[in-house]
């Protein structure tokens, strides 16, 4: 009997060890299976996310040029024409910023003469806004591979600044010619007869083709600062105004005014520098063989500060804020309105 019980105990112990071994093996197998399932689930989730992203990008492709450019051209032309009188007053005030006794151009005189430079300003303003507002979403996608609405204030600012480089490369000669006509209108005996080709011919004859890019560095800084501030801040203004009547207009106005205050010193420097250069060239002064650089604009800024103090760098900021604020507000309203009308006309 003892021998029989001892064999039975041995058998039970062996089975118990076998069962424990099987349990451990099954537990390890179950853990491995669970880990495998988790990895597969993660892979499937990644594939599903990528597939959804591709489907989403296919569902919302970037707008085509034919859908954007015609309405943008119309909105830009209307805005440039409507805001030109304010631009004329801005140029008159800013170009006199270096004088301690800067001449105050009367409103009646400005209204009588505001047609000076109107054609080049409308052409320049239209082209400038088309390149700026059309190039901004392209630049944002180029930099961050997503639409501006999905970006941050910093990403919109960077894309806006980038969009101004082709804008100023093409628009600076028109800007220089427009300023030459505006300054010519303030003379007792205007020489250019409100003709852009005469102004351009006189400048290039005096200083070569580089004259058409006078003040380019300050102009580039001015445009980059305003565009960056405008596109970075407009969504915040829109959120602040919420569902109030005219919220879109007010958001564009607020962003435009904020950008104008930020870029005013650059505009004053370039206006003073261009006024000095254009006056010297037209009167037979010293010619230059290259476009004046940033050092010339900084020298103009120092002359403004020495004559009128730091506040001189914001000369004409009132007219400038109205000009760029109203321009930003009109574009915020007109661009989507023109796009809707264009889409309806093509439907």
XYZ file of C-alpha atoms in Angstrom:
347
model
C 0.000 0.000 0.000
C 2.645 2.596 0.816
C 4.295 1.790 -2.421
C 1.052 2.331 -4.273
C 0.437 5.711 -2.592
C 3.959 6.836 -3.288
C 3.484 6.082 -6.996
C 0.211 7.971 -6.941
C 1.819 11.021 -5.306
C 4.609 10.962 -7.834
C 2.080 10.819 -10.663
C 0.064 13.728 -9.240
C 3.174 15.868 -8.766
C 4.260 15.167 -12.330
C 0.800 16.113 -13.657
C 0.797 19.226 -11.506
C 4.165 20.324 -12.887
C 2.942 19.611 -16.414
C -0.214 21.645 -15.821
C 1.754 24.575 -14.439
C 4.109 24.416 -17.413
C 1.168 24.393 -19.794
C -0.456 27.293 -17.969
C 2.750 29.328 -18.156
C 3.107 28.457 -21.829
C -0.510 29.408 -22.479
C -0.080 32.676 -20.548
C 3.060 33.527 -22.530
C 1.292 32.606 -25.751
C -1.680 34.763 -24.793
C 0.584 37.720 -23.977
C 2.393 37.336 -27.282
C -0.923 37.119 -29.113
C -2.174 40.249 -27.331
C 1.022 42.113 -28.177
C 0.704 41.011 -31.794
C -2.894 42.195 -31.879
C -1.913 45.540 -30.402
C 0.789 45.993 -33.030
C -1.624 45.049 -35.784
C -4.220 47.438 -34.381
C -1.643 50.248 -34.298
C -0.589 49.529 -37.889
C -4.214 49.399 -39.046
C -4.954 52.653 -37.210
C -1.980 54.371 -38.884
C -3.081 53.089 -42.282
C -6.639 54.236 -41.635
C -5.401 57.685 -40.551
C -3.237 58.000 -43.644
C -6.116 56.851 -45.828
C -8.439 59.380 -44.191
C -5.871 62.141 -44.673
C -5.543 61.248 -48.344
C -9.312 61.126 -48.737
C -9.641 64.479 -46.970
C -6.964 66.082 -49.144
C -8.675 64.688 -52.224
C -12.033 65.962 -50.987
C -10.659 69.482 -50.419
C -8.048 70.193 -53.077
C -6.419 73.638 -53.302
C -8.598 76.065 -55.272
C -7.835 76.421 -58.958
C -6.499 79.651 -60.421
C -9.643 80.131 -62.529
C -11.720 80.024 -59.327
C -9.584 82.574 -57.466
C -7.899 85.039 -59.827
C -10.857 86.708 -61.624
C -12.785 87.564 -58.419
C -9.538 88.554 -56.696
C -8.701 90.876 -59.595
C -12.105 92.590 -59.356
C -11.924 92.960 -55.556
C -8.366 94.338 -55.756
C -9.242 96.898 -58.447
C -12.259 98.177 -56.500
C -10.219 98.447 -53.302
C -7.297 100.225 -54.987
C -9.590 102.798 -56.598
C -11.694 103.422 -53.483
C -8.723 103.971 -51.152
C -6.534 106.074 -53.463
C -7.435 109.533 -52.001
C -6.246 108.346 -48.587
C -2.999 107.099 -50.154
C -2.441 110.528 -51.730
C -2.805 112.264 -48.347
C -0.534 109.677 -46.723
C 2.220 110.248 -49.282
C 2.018 114.036 -48.905
C 2.367 113.865 -45.111
C 5.038 111.177 -44.964
C 7.313 112.661 -47.611
C 7.444 115.901 -45.558
C 8.288 114.118 -42.308
C 11.927 115.237 -42.347
C 10.942 118.920 -42.209
C 10.368 120.406 -38.795
C 7.809 122.752 -40.337
C 6.251 120.128 -42.583
C 3.707 121.644 -44.906
C 0.183 120.640 -44.037
C -1.604 119.764 -47.221
C -5.164 121.027 -47.038
C -7.986 118.594 -47.673
C -9.471 120.790 -50.401
C -6.133 120.989 -52.231
C -5.655 117.251 -51.889
C -9.098 116.528 -53.318
C -8.379 118.880 -56.214
C -5.125 117.104 -57.029
C -5.748 113.525 -55.968
C -6.024 112.321 -59.575
C -2.242 112.732 -59.813
C -0.821 109.211 -59.856
C -4.264 107.601 -59.851
C -3.621 105.323 -62.846
C -0.308 103.865 -61.599
C -1.711 103.496 -58.080
C -4.751 101.578 -59.294
C -2.503 99.397 -61.464
C 0.005 98.895 -58.670
C -2.618 98.418 -55.966
C -4.507 95.877 -58.039
C -1.398 93.885 -58.941
C -0.081 94.140 -55.398
C -3.266 92.805 -53.814
C -3.623 90.030 -56.381
C -0.078 88.859 -55.627
C -0.457 89.319 -51.870
C -3.898 87.820 -51.259
C -3.473 85.213 -53.991
C 0.066 84.281 -52.982
C -0.577 84.067 -49.234
C -2.414 80.688 -49.221
C 0.078 79.322 -51.760
C 2.997 80.374 -49.549
C 1.327 78.837 -46.484
C 0.854 75.493 -48.236
C 4.415 75.671 -49.517
C 5.833 76.260 -46.040
C 3.515 74.122 -43.890
C 1.606 71.838 -46.277
C -1.787 72.963 -45.014
C -4.321 75.700 -45.595
C -3.983 78.990 -43.670
C -7.178 78.239 -41.727
C -5.408 75.227 -40.173
C -2.282 77.220 -39.300
C -1.249 79.374 -36.361
C -0.719 83.118 -36.120
C 3.039 82.576 -36.522
C 2.620 80.391 -39.614
C 0.256 82.913 -41.221
C 2.690 85.736 -40.473
C 5.596 83.857 -42.067
C 3.551 82.972 -45.149
C 2.308 86.542 -45.491
C 5.826 87.946 -45.332
C 7.041 85.424 -47.927
C 4.223 86.358 -50.311
C 5.443 89.982 -50.464
C 8.741 89.233 -52.217
C 7.329 88.622 -55.712
C 4.839 91.406 -55.025
C 7.502 94.056 -54.436
C 9.790 92.782 -57.192
C 7.024 93.589 -59.683
C 5.343 96.562 -57.992
C 8.263 98.743 -56.857
C 8.685 100.537 -60.252
C 4.974 101.404 -60.236
C 5.212 102.560 -56.618
C 8.191 104.786 -57.447
C 6.478 106.259 -60.486
C 3.293 106.883 -58.532
C 5.188 108.733 -55.789
C 6.995 110.813 -58.420
C 3.632 111.906 -59.851
C 2.199 112.626 -56.395
C 5.189 114.758 -55.426
C 5.089 116.476 -58.819
C 1.453 117.441 -58.189
C 2.492 119.444 -55.112
C 4.788 121.689 -57.166
C 3.727 125.080 -58.485
C 4.580 123.962 -62.026
C 4.209 120.169 -62.412
C 6.665 118.677 -64.900
C 5.231 115.230 -65.603
C 1.681 116.216 -66.570
C 0.308 113.233 -64.619
C 1.874 110.789 -67.093
C 3.698 107.773 -65.719
C 5.833 107.316 -68.821
C 7.203 110.864 -68.466
C 8.081 110.315 -64.828
C 9.736 106.966 -65.569
C 11.670 108.415 -68.509
C 12.929 111.338 -66.416
C 14.060 109.078 -63.575
C 15.825 106.522 -65.782
C 17.476 109.279 -67.812
C 18.866 110.819 -64.624
C 19.916 107.691 -62.738
C 19.425 104.659 -64.950
C 16.980 101.762 -64.460
C 18.026 101.516 -60.794
C 16.022 104.691 -60.143
C 12.793 102.733 -60.499
C 13.819 100.646 -57.479
C 14.693 103.580 -55.233
C 13.891 102.744 -51.628
C 13.294 99.059 -52.387
C 14.672 97.752 -49.069
C 12.403 99.961 -46.958
C 9.479 99.161 -49.249
C 10.078 95.425 -48.840
C 10.230 95.755 -45.055
C 7.093 97.897 -45.049
C 5.118 95.424 -47.107
C 6.342 92.328 -45.260
C 5.499 93.809 -41.843
C 1.980 94.898 -42.820
C 1.128 91.637 -44.563
C 2.464 89.492 -41.719
C 0.542 91.449 -39.071
C -2.640 91.564 -41.159
C -2.926 87.855 -41.892
C -1.721 86.852 -38.412
C -4.224 89.057 -36.556
C -7.340 89.026 -38.747
C -8.679 85.676 -37.397
C -8.264 86.983 -33.836
C -10.206 90.142 -34.690
C -12.879 88.030 -36.397
C -13.198 85.890 -33.271
C -13.392 88.993 -31.078
C -16.216 90.547 -33.128
C -18.002 87.199 -33.345
C -21.434 87.319 -34.948
C -21.855 91.106 -34.733
C -23.157 92.851 -37.864
C -20.242 93.835 -40.087
C -17.852 91.590 -38.181
C -15.887 90.665 -41.322
C -15.412 94.320 -42.279
C -14.435 95.275 -38.723
C -11.949 92.371 -38.488
C -10.262 93.442 -41.727
C -10.249 97.059 -40.556
C -8.691 96.211 -37.202
C -6.012 93.993 -38.738
C -5.242 96.603 -41.398
C -4.898 99.424 -38.858
C -2.683 97.307 -36.604
C -0.427 96.491 -39.569
C -0.301 100.168 -40.564
C 0.847 101.242 -37.116
C 3.520 98.516 -37.142
C 4.946 99.347 -40.583
C 4.630 103.141 -40.507
C 8.320 103.839 -39.682
C 9.439 101.854 -42.737
C 7.012 103.779 -44.924
C 8.191 107.132 -43.583
C 11.837 106.204 -44.229
C 11.182 105.105 -47.793
C 8.959 108.146 -48.535
C 11.615 110.580 -47.328
C 14.403 108.695 -49.103
C 12.472 108.504 -52.369
C 11.487 112.172 -52.181
C 15.136 113.187 -51.781
C 16.316 110.903 -54.558
C 13.541 111.781 -57.004
C 14.017 115.512 -56.373
C 17.780 115.255 -56.879
C 17.501 113.177 -60.039
C 14.822 115.300 -61.691
C 16.697 118.526 -60.906
C 19.909 117.148 -62.428
C 21.556 116.068 -59.187
C 24.080 113.296 -58.665
C 23.225 110.057 -60.469
C 23.545 106.570 -59.033
C 24.423 103.330 -60.739
C 22.536 100.946 -58.438
C 19.337 100.875 -56.438
C 19.834 102.655 -53.072
C 20.102 100.132 -50.293
C 19.027 99.865 -46.692
C 21.726 102.305 -45.520
C 20.098 105.132 -47.460
C 16.685 104.394 -45.904
C 18.251 104.295 -42.423
C 19.918 107.652 -43.076
C 16.521 109.063 -44.027
C 15.099 107.699 -40.776
C 17.855 109.352 -38.756
C 17.141 112.692 -40.434
C 13.468 112.367 -39.502
C 14.292 111.609 -35.854
C 16.778 114.487 -35.609
C 14.256 116.946 -37.059
C 11.041 115.833 -35.360
C 11.946 113.220 -32.771
C 10.828 109.613 -32.744
C 7.218 110.636 -33.318
C 8.260 111.777 -36.795
C 8.548 108.103 -37.775
C 4.764 107.908 -37.435
C 4.045 111.006 -39.528
C 0.849 110.531 -41.498
C -0.106 107.454 -39.489
C -3.724 108.623 -39.357
C -4.153 108.717 -43.128
C -2.065 105.564 -43.466
C -4.223 103.697 -40.944
C -7.364 104.763 -42.787
C -5.823 103.806 -46.123
C -4.571 100.342 -45.154
C -7.342 99.699 -42.637
C -10.075 100.402 -45.173
C -8.108 98.458 -47.793
C -7.872 95.434 -45.520
C -11.554 95.717 -44.597
C -12.704 95.988 -48.210
C -10.610 92.991 -49.243
C -11.950 90.934 -46.332
C -15.497 91.613 -47.543
C -15.088 91.869 -51.313
C -12.852 88.857 -51.955
C -15.291 86.193 -50.656
C -18.265 88.108 -52.117
C -16.645 88.229 -55.554
C -15.698 84.550 -55.292
C -19.317 83.611 -54.530
C -20.591 85.735 -57.425
C -18.008 84.223 -59.775
C -18.872 80.671 -58.723
C -22.572 81.401 -59.209
C -21.914 82.892 -62.668
C -19.895 79.816 -63.718
C -22.387 77.287 -62.305
